[in-house]
């Protein structure tokens, strides 16, 4: 039974096969969060699942930049872009939600990263920092004022979504034990510093919520 107020939603980011061990962009131990996320989700009346969902020729893929390798950075019109292995290509098994996710009451699956030219770690604003996915409006229409965020990866999708949720005026908490990081080039430490500076509450365990 939900024990959070109806004005608080859970956002579960990118718990997809490609971000789990064996996947194209595996986050270390990524699948370990699945039972934790399932248990957490039962405590919320409103749950949103986020799904990274790219066209096969997405410009965040190193394969689209001859001579470049994954984890190198290129300059895009909107700023620096880390290049990734091809991952979460729309409609492929790697892009599917992890089969162990058991959240039948999730109200919305918000996909992101569908525009070839622009990446989107955030579930709210694409990397051009202008294009809205519409999730801010969906949350507002339902009277959501506070969000709890977890999933993959802490230093990208989770952090960028948390920072944008703060920009949209929401109260934000990130649950560490229900998240895992990629951690490339100091990204995890930077993400936590940015989140703390933006007023994101950080809890280690779901019990602390
Ligand atoms: C993500 C890298 C590439 C994420 C998405 O959602 O954390 N990370 N695409
Ligand atoms: Zn992606």
PDB file of N, CA and C in Angstrom, residues 135-205:
ATOM      1  N   UNK A 135       7.064  15.636 -19.623  1.00  0.00           N
ATOM      2  CA  UNK A 135       6.859  15.024 -18.304  1.00  0.00           C
ATOM      3  C   UNK A 135       6.594  16.072 -17.226  1.00  0.00           C
ATOM      4  N   UNK A 136       7.194  17.255 -17.366  1.00  0.00           N
ATOM      5  CA  UNK A 136       6.929  18.305 -16.360  1.00  0.00           C
ATOM      6  C   UNK A 136       5.440  18.640 -16.322  1.00  0.00           C
ATOM      7  N   UNK A 137       4.835  18.735 -17.495  1.00  0.00           N
ATOM      8  CA  UNK A 137       3.403  19.042 -17.558  1.00  0.00           C
ATOM      9  C   UNK A 137       2.539  17.913 -17.028  1.00  0.00           C
ATOM     10  N   UNK A 138       2.956  16.694 -17.310  1.00  0.00           N
ATOM     11  CA  UNK A 138       2.204  15.509 -16.837  1.00  0.00           C
ATOM     12  C   UNK A 138       2.200  15.488 -15.312  1.00  0.00           C
ATOM     13  N   UNK A 139       3.370  15.731 -14.728  1.00  0.00           N
ATOM     14  CA  UNK A 139       3.467  15.731 -13.265  1.00  0.00           C
ATOM     15  C   UNK A 139       2.629  16.867 -12.677  1.00  0.00           C
ATOM     16  N   UNK A 140       2.734  18.049 -13.294  1.00  0.00           N
ATOM     17  CA  UNK A 140       1.989  19.202 -12.783  1.00  0.00           C
ATOM     18  C   UNK A 140       0.490  18.958 -12.872  1.00  0.00           C
ATOM     19  N   UNK A 141       0.050  18.362 -13.974  1.00  0.00           N
ATOM     20  CA  UNK A 141      -1.384  18.114 -14.163  1.00  0.00           C
ATOM     21  C   UNK A 141      -1.939  17.175 -13.108  1.00  0.00           C
ATOM     22  N   UNK A 142      -1.073  16.331 -12.560  1.00  0.00           N
ATOM     23  CA  UNK A 142      -1.501  15.387 -11.523  1.00  0.00           C
ATOM     24  C   UNK A 142      -1.260  15.914 -10.119  1.00  0.00           C
ATOM     25  N   UNK A 143      -0.824  17.160 -10.025  1.00  0.00           N
ATOM     26  CA  UNK A 143      -0.620  17.762  -8.708  1.00  0.00           C
ATOM     27  C   UNK A 143       0.609  17.249  -7.980  1.00  0.00           C
ATOM     28  N   UNK A 144       1.559  16.676  -8.730  1.00  0.00           N
ATOM     29  CA  UNK A 144       2.796  16.167  -8.112  1.00  0.00           C
ATOM     30  C   UNK A 144       3.710  17.346  -7.795  1.00  0.00           C
ATOM     31  N   UNK A 145       4.146  17.391  -6.549  1.00  0.00           N
ATOM     32  CA  UNK A 145       5.048  18.474  -6.130  1.00  0.00           C
ATOM     33  C   UNK A 145       6.417  17.960  -5.691  1.00  0.00           C
ATOM     34  N   UNK A 146       6.507  16.652  -5.518  1.00  0.00           N
ATOM     35  CA  UNK A 146       7.721  16.050  -4.977  1.00  0.00           C
ATOM     36  C   UNK A 146       7.988  14.752  -5.728  1.00  0.00           C
ATOM     37  N   UNK A 147       9.253  14.493  -6.057  1.00  0.00           N
ATOM     38  CA  UNK A 147       9.584  13.239  -6.733  1.00  0.00           C
ATOM     39  C   UNK A 147      10.737  12.535  -6.023  1.00  0.00           C
ATOM     40  N   UNK A 148      10.645  11.223  -6.001  1.00  0.00           N
ATOM     41  CA  UNK A 148      11.743  10.368  -5.563  1.00  0.00           C
ATOM     42  C   UNK A 148      12.272   9.706  -6.825  1.00  0.00           C
ATOM     43  N   UNK A 149      13.596   9.748  -7.014  1.00  0.00           N
ATOM     44  CA  UNK A 149      14.188   9.264  -8.261  1.00  0.00           C
ATOM     45  C   UNK A 149      15.186   8.157  -7.961  1.00  0.00           C
ATOM     46  N   UNK A 150      15.168   7.120  -8.799  1.00  0.00           N
ATOM     47  CA  UNK A 150      16.136   6.028  -8.670  1.00  0.00           C
ATOM     48  C   UNK A 150      16.334   5.425 -10.047  1.00  0.00           C
ATOM     49  N   UNK A 151      17.288   4.498 -10.161  1.00  0.00           N
ATOM     50  CA  UNK A 151      17.480   3.798 -11.431  1.00  0.00           C
ATOM     51  C   UNK A 151      18.908   3.893 -11.927  1.00  0.00           C
ATOM     52  N   UNK A 152      19.053   3.865 -13.258  1.00  0.00           N
ATOM     53  CA  UNK A 152      20.355   3.846 -13.931  1.00  0.00           C
ATOM     54  C   UNK A 152      20.409   5.029 -14.897  1.00  0.00           C
ATOM     55  N   UNK A 153      21.493   5.681 -15.025  1.00  0.00           N
ATOM     56  CA  UNK A 153      22.627   5.561 -14.148  1.00  0.00           C
ATOM     57  C   UNK A 153      22.668   6.803 -13.244  1.00  0.00           C
ATOM     58  N   UNK A 154      23.123   6.615 -12.015  1.00  0.00           N
ATOM     59  CA  UNK A 154      23.103   7.699 -11.035  1.00  0.00           C
ATOM     60  C   UNK A 154      23.707   8.988 -11.579  1.00  0.00           C
ATOM     61  N   UNK A 155      24.830   8.850 -12.307  1.00  0.00           N
ATOM     62  CA  UNK A 155      25.591  10.027 -12.746  1.00  0.00           C
ATOM     63  C   UNK A 155      25.105  10.607 -14.069  1.00  0.00           C
ATOM     64  N   UNK A 156      24.131   9.960 -14.723  1.00  0.00           N
ATOM     65  CA  UNK A 156      23.611  10.521 -15.973  1.00  0.00           C
ATOM     66  C   UNK A 156      22.095  10.698 -15.872  1.00  0.00           C
ATOM     67  N   UNK A 157      21.350   9.679 -16.204  1.00  0.00           N
ATOM     68  CA  UNK A 157      19.898   9.871 -16.250  1.00  0.00           C
ATOM     69  C   UNK A 157      19.319  10.310 -14.901  1.00  0.00           C
ATOM     70  N   UNK A 158      19.746   9.656 -13.837  1.00  0.00           N
ATOM     71  CA  UNK A 158      19.199   9.991 -12.525  1.00  0.00           C
ATOM     72  C   UNK A 158      19.558  11.433 -12.156  1.00  0.00           C
ATOM     73  N   UNK A 159      20.851  11.775 -12.301  1.00  0.00           N
ATOM     74  CA  UNK A 159      21.301  13.114 -11.889  1.00  0.00           C
ATOM     75  C   UNK A 159      20.671  14.202 -12.751  1.00  0.00           C
ATOM     76  N   UNK A 160      20.672  14.019 -14.060  1.00  0.00           N
ATOM     77  CA  UNK A 160      20.127  15.066 -14.933  1.00  0.00           C
ATOM     78  C   UNK A 160      18.626  15.236 -14.720  1.00  0.00           C
ATOM     79  N   UNK A 161      17.941  14.136 -14.482  1.00  0.00           N
ATOM     80  CA  UNK A 161      16.508  14.225 -14.207  1.00  0.00           C
ATOM     81  C   UNK A 161      16.273  14.931 -12.873  1.00  0.00           C
ATOM     82  N   UNK A 162      17.100  14.605 -11.890  1.00  0.00           N
ATOM     83  CA  UNK A 162      16.958  15.237 -10.566  1.00  0.00           C
ATOM     84  C   UNK A 162      17.202  16.743 -10.665  1.00  0.00           C
ATOM     85  N   UNK A 163      18.251  17.138 -11.392  1.00  0.00           N
ATOM     86  CA  UNK A 163      18.568  18.565 -11.523  1.00  0.00           C
ATOM     87  C   UNK A 163      17.448  19.304 -12.254  1.00  0.00           C
ATOM     88  N   UNK A 164      16.908  18.687 -13.308  1.00  0.00           N
ATOM     89  CA  UNK A 164      15.829  19.347 -14.038  1.00  0.00           C
ATOM     90  C   UNK A 164      14.546  19.390 -13.212  1.00  0.00           C
ATOM     91  N   UNK A 165      14.305  18.362 -12.438  1.00  0.00           N
ATOM     92  CA  UNK A 165      13.117  18.383 -11.577  1.00  0.00           C
ATOM     93  C   UNK A 165      13.213  19.556 -10.595  1.00  0.00           C
ATOM     94  N   UNK A 166      14.398  19.809 -10.087  1.00  0.00           N
ATOM     95  CA  UNK A 166      14.593  20.992  -9.225  1.00  0.00           C
ATOM     96  C   UNK A 166      14.283  22.269 -10.022  1.00  0.00           C
ATOM     97  N   UNK A 167      14.774  22.340 -11.283  1.00  0.00           N
ATOM     98  CA  UNK A 167      14.509  23.518 -12.123  1.00  0.00           C
ATOM     99  C   UNK A 167      13.015  23.734 -12.303  1.00  0.00           C
ATOM    100  N   UNK A 168      12.264  22.653 -12.386  1.00  0.00           N
ATOM    101  CA  UNK A 168      10.812  22.776 -12.546  1.00  0.00           C
ATOM    102  C   UNK A 168      10.107  22.965 -11.202  1.00  0.00           C
ATOM    103  N   UNK A 169      10.893  23.154 -10.144  1.00  0.00           N
ATOM    104  CA  UNK A 169      10.301  23.533  -8.862  1.00  0.00           C
ATOM    105  C   UNK A 169       9.849  22.381  -7.983  1.00  0.00           C
ATOM    106  N   UNK A 170      10.261  21.170  -8.335  1.00  0.00           N
ATOM    107  CA  UNK A 170       9.855  20.017  -7.534  1.00  0.00           C
ATOM    108  C   UNK A 170      10.837  19.774  -6.394  1.00  0.00           C
ATOM    109  N   UNK A 171      10.323  19.199  -5.329  1.00  0.00           N
ATOM    110  CA  UNK A 171      11.176  18.686  -4.261  1.00  0.00           C
ATOM    111  C   UNK A 171      11.712  17.330  -4.750  1.00  0.00           C
ATOM    112  N   UNK A 172      13.021  17.079  -4.550  1.00  0.00           N
ATOM    113  CA  UNK A 172      13.634  15.893  -5.175  1.00  0.00           C
ATOM    114  C   UNK A 172      14.475  15.114  -4.163  1.00  0.00           C
ATOM    115  N   UNK A 173      14.269  13.810  -4.137  1.00  0.00           N
ATOM    116  CA  UNK A 173      15.113  12.907  -3.346  1.00  0.00           C
ATOM    117  C   UNK A 173      15.644  11.813  -4.260  1.00  0.00           C
ATOM    118  N   UNK A 174      16.933  11.475  -4.127  1.00  0.00           N
ATOM    119  CA  UNK A 174      17.515  10.347  -4.870  1.00  0.00           C
ATOM    120  C   UNK A 174      17.872   9.249  -3.872  1.00  0.00           C
ATOM    121  N   UNK A 175      17.500   8.021  -4.214  1.00  0.00           N
ATOM    122  CA  UNK A 175      17.757   6.868  -3.344  1.00  0.00           C
ATOM    123  C   UNK A 175      18.953   6.082  -3.897  1.00  0.00           C
ATOM    124  N   UNK A 176      20.046   6.129  -3.146  1.00  0.00           N
ATOM    125  CA  UNK A 176      21.283   5.513  -3.644  1.00  0.00           C
ATOM    126  C   UNK A 176      21.198   4.003  -3.801  1.00  0.00           C
ATOM    127  N   UNK A 177      20.608   3.313  -2.853  1.00  0.00           N
ATOM    128  CA  UNK A 177      20.608   1.847  -2.933  1.00  0.00           C
ATOM    129  C   UNK A 177      19.703   1.339  -4.066  1.00  0.00           C
ATOM    130  N   UNK A 178      18.899   2.229  -4.636  1.00  0.00           N
ATOM    131  CA  UNK A 178      18.046   1.848  -5.765  1.00  0.00           C
ATOM    132  C   UNK A 178      18.580   2.430  -7.066  1.00  0.00           C
ATOM    133  N   UNK A 179      19.883   2.769  -7.074  1.00  0.00           N
ATOM    134  CA  UNK A 179      20.528   3.377  -8.244  1.00  0.00           C
ATOM    135  C   UNK A 179      21.947   2.814  -8.370  1.00  0.00           C
ATOM    136  N   UNK A 180      22.495   2.834  -9.568  1.00  0.00           N
ATOM    137  CA  UNK A 180      23.897   2.475  -9.780  1.00  0.00           C
ATOM    138  C   UNK A 180      24.468   3.424 -10.831  1.00  0.00           C
ATOM    139  N   UNK A 181      25.810   3.621 -10.776  1.00  0.00           N
ATOM    140  CA  UNK A 181      26.460   4.624 -11.635  1.00  0.00           C
ATOM    141  C   UNK A 181      27.349   4.002 -12.703  1.00  0.00           C
ATOM    142  N   UNK A 182      27.577   4.771 -13.766  1.00  0.00           N
ATOM    143  CA  UNK A 182      28.578   4.420 -14.784  1.00  0.00           C
ATOM    144  C   UNK A 182      29.951   4.847 -14.275  1.00  0.00           C
ATOM    145  N   UNK A 183      30.046   6.056 -13.772  1.00  0.00           N
ATOM    146  CA  UNK A 183      31.269   6.647 -13.218  1.00  0.00           C
ATOM    147  C   UNK A 183      32.430   6.666 -14.208  1.00  0.00           C
ATOM    148  N   UNK A 184      32.380   7.582 -15.151  1.00  0.00           N
ATOM    149  CA  UNK A 184      33.462   7.770 -16.122  1.00  0.00           C
ATOM    150  C   UNK A 184      34.017   9.188 -15.979  1.00  0.00           C
ATOM    151  N   UNK A 185      35.333   9.301 -15.862  1.00  0.00           N
ATOM    152  CA  UNK A 185      35.975  10.615 -15.796  1.00  0.00           C
ATOM    153  C   UNK A 185      35.492  11.480 -14.641  1.00  0.00           C
ATOM    154  N   UNK A 186      35.219  10.874 -13.492  1.00  0.00           N
ATOM    155  CA  UNK A 186      34.791  11.655 -12.334  1.00  0.00           C
ATOM    156  C   UNK A 186      33.323  12.035 -12.355  1.00  0.00           C
ATOM    157  N   UNK A 187      32.548  11.406 -13.241  1.00  0.00           N
ATOM    158  CA  UNK A 187      31.153  11.821 -13.420  1.00  0.00           C
ATOM    159  C   UNK A 187      30.299  11.633 -12.169  1.00  0.00           C
ATOM    160  N   UNK A 188      30.598  10.616 -11.378  1.00  0.00           N
ATOM    161  CA  UNK A 188      29.721  10.351 -10.221  1.00  0.00           C
ATOM    162  C   UNK A 188      29.904  11.406  -9.130  1.00  0.00           C
ATOM    163  N   UNK A 189      31.169  11.725  -8.829  1.00  0.00           N
ATOM    164  CA  UNK A 189      31.421  12.750  -7.798  1.00  0.00           C
ATOM    165  C   UNK A 189      30.839  14.091  -8.239  1.00  0.00           C
ATOM    166  N   UNK A 190      30.999  14.404  -9.531  1.00  0.00           N
ATOM    167  CA  UNK A 190      30.466  15.673 -10.045  1.00  0.00           C
ATOM    168  C   UNK A 190      28.941  15.686  -9.964  1.00  0.00           C
ATOM    169  N   UNK A 191      28.341  14.573 -10.292  1.00  0.00           N
ATOM    170  CA  UNK A 191      26.875  14.500 -10.260  1.00  0.00           C
ATOM    171  C   UNK A 191      26.346  14.743  -8.844  1.00  0.00           C
ATOM    172  N   UNK A 192      26.976  14.111  -7.852  1.00  0.00           N
ATOM    173  CA  UNK A 192      26.507  14.316  -6.478  1.00  0.00           C
ATOM    174  C   UNK A 192      26.740  15.744  -6.028  1.00  0.00           C
ATOM    175  N   UNK A 193      27.879  16.329  -6.422  1.00  0.00           N
ATOM    176  CA  UNK A 193      28.142  17.731  -6.046  1.00  0.00           C
ATOM    177  C   UNK A 193      27.078  18.644  -6.650  1.00  0.00           C
ATOM    178  N   UNK A 194      26.772  18.414  -7.921  1.00  0.00           N
ATOM    179  CA  UNK A 194      25.760  19.244  -8.592  1.00  0.00           C
ATOM    180  C   UNK A 194      24.387  19.055  -7.948  1.00  0.00           C
ATOM    181  N   UNK A 195      24.066  17.806  -7.637  1.00  0.00           N
ATOM    182  CA  UNK A 195      22.749  17.545  -7.044  1.00  0.00           C
ATOM    183  C   UNK A 195      22.650  18.179  -5.661  1.00  0.00           C
ATOM    184  N   UNK A 196      23.711  18.043  -4.877  1.00  0.00           N
ATOM    185  CA  UNK A 196      23.659  18.623  -3.530  1.00  0.00           C
ATOM    186  C   UNK A 196      23.546  20.144  -3.608  1.00  0.00           C
ATOM    187  N   UNK A 197      24.282  20.755  -4.545  1.00  0.00           N
ATOM    188  CA  UNK A 197      24.220  22.215  -4.714  1.00  0.00           C
ATOM    189  C   UNK A 197      22.822  22.667  -5.135  1.00  0.00           C
ATOM    190  N   UNK A 198      22.116  21.799  -5.846  1.00  0.00           N
ATOM    191  CA  UNK A 198      20.776  22.161  -6.338  1.00  0.00           C
ATOM    192  C   UNK A 198      19.682  21.843  -5.322  1.00  0.00           C
ATOM    193  N   UNK A 199      20.083  21.302  -4.174  1.00  0.00           N
ATOM    194  CA  UNK A 199      19.081  21.024  -3.148  1.00  0.00           C
ATOM    195  C   UNK A 199      18.396  19.679  -3.293  1.00  0.00           C
ATOM    196  N   UNK A 200      19.048  18.754  -3.979  1.00  0.00           N
ATOM    197  CA  UNK A 200      18.510  17.391  -4.066  1.00  0.00           C
ATOM    198  C   UNK A 200      18.848  16.659  -2.775  1.00  0.00           C
ATOM    199  N   UNK A 201      17.846  16.046  -2.179  1.00  0.00           N
ATOM    200  CA  UNK A 201      18.074  15.262  -0.975  1.00  0.00           C
ATOM    201  C   UNK A 201      18.605  13.890  -1.367  1.00  0.00           C
ATOM    202  N   UNK A 202      19.625  13.436  -0.638  1.00  0.00           N
ATOM    203  CA  UNK A 202      20.263  12.153  -0.948  1.00  0.00           C
ATOM    204  C   UNK A 202      20.032  11.205   0.216  1.00  0.00           C
ATOM    205  N   UNK A 203      19.417  10.065  -0.042  1.00  0.00           N
ATOM    206  CA  UNK A 203      19.300   9.066   1.015  1.00  0.00           C
ATOM    207  C   UNK A 203      19.939   7.771   0.525  1.00  0.00           C
ATOM    208  N   UNK A 204      20.579   7.088   1.452  1.00  0.00           N
ATOM    209  CA  UNK A 204      21.252   5.847   1.086  1.00  0.00           C
ATOM    210  C   UNK A 204      20.234   4.729   0.903  1.00  0.00           C
ATOM    211  N   UNK A 205      19.332   4.604   1.863  1.00  0.00           N
ATOM    212  CA  UNK A 205      18.406   3.488   1.851  1.00  0.00           C
ATOM    213  C   UNK A 205      16.954   3.955   1.801  1.00  0.00           C
TER     214      UNK A 205
END
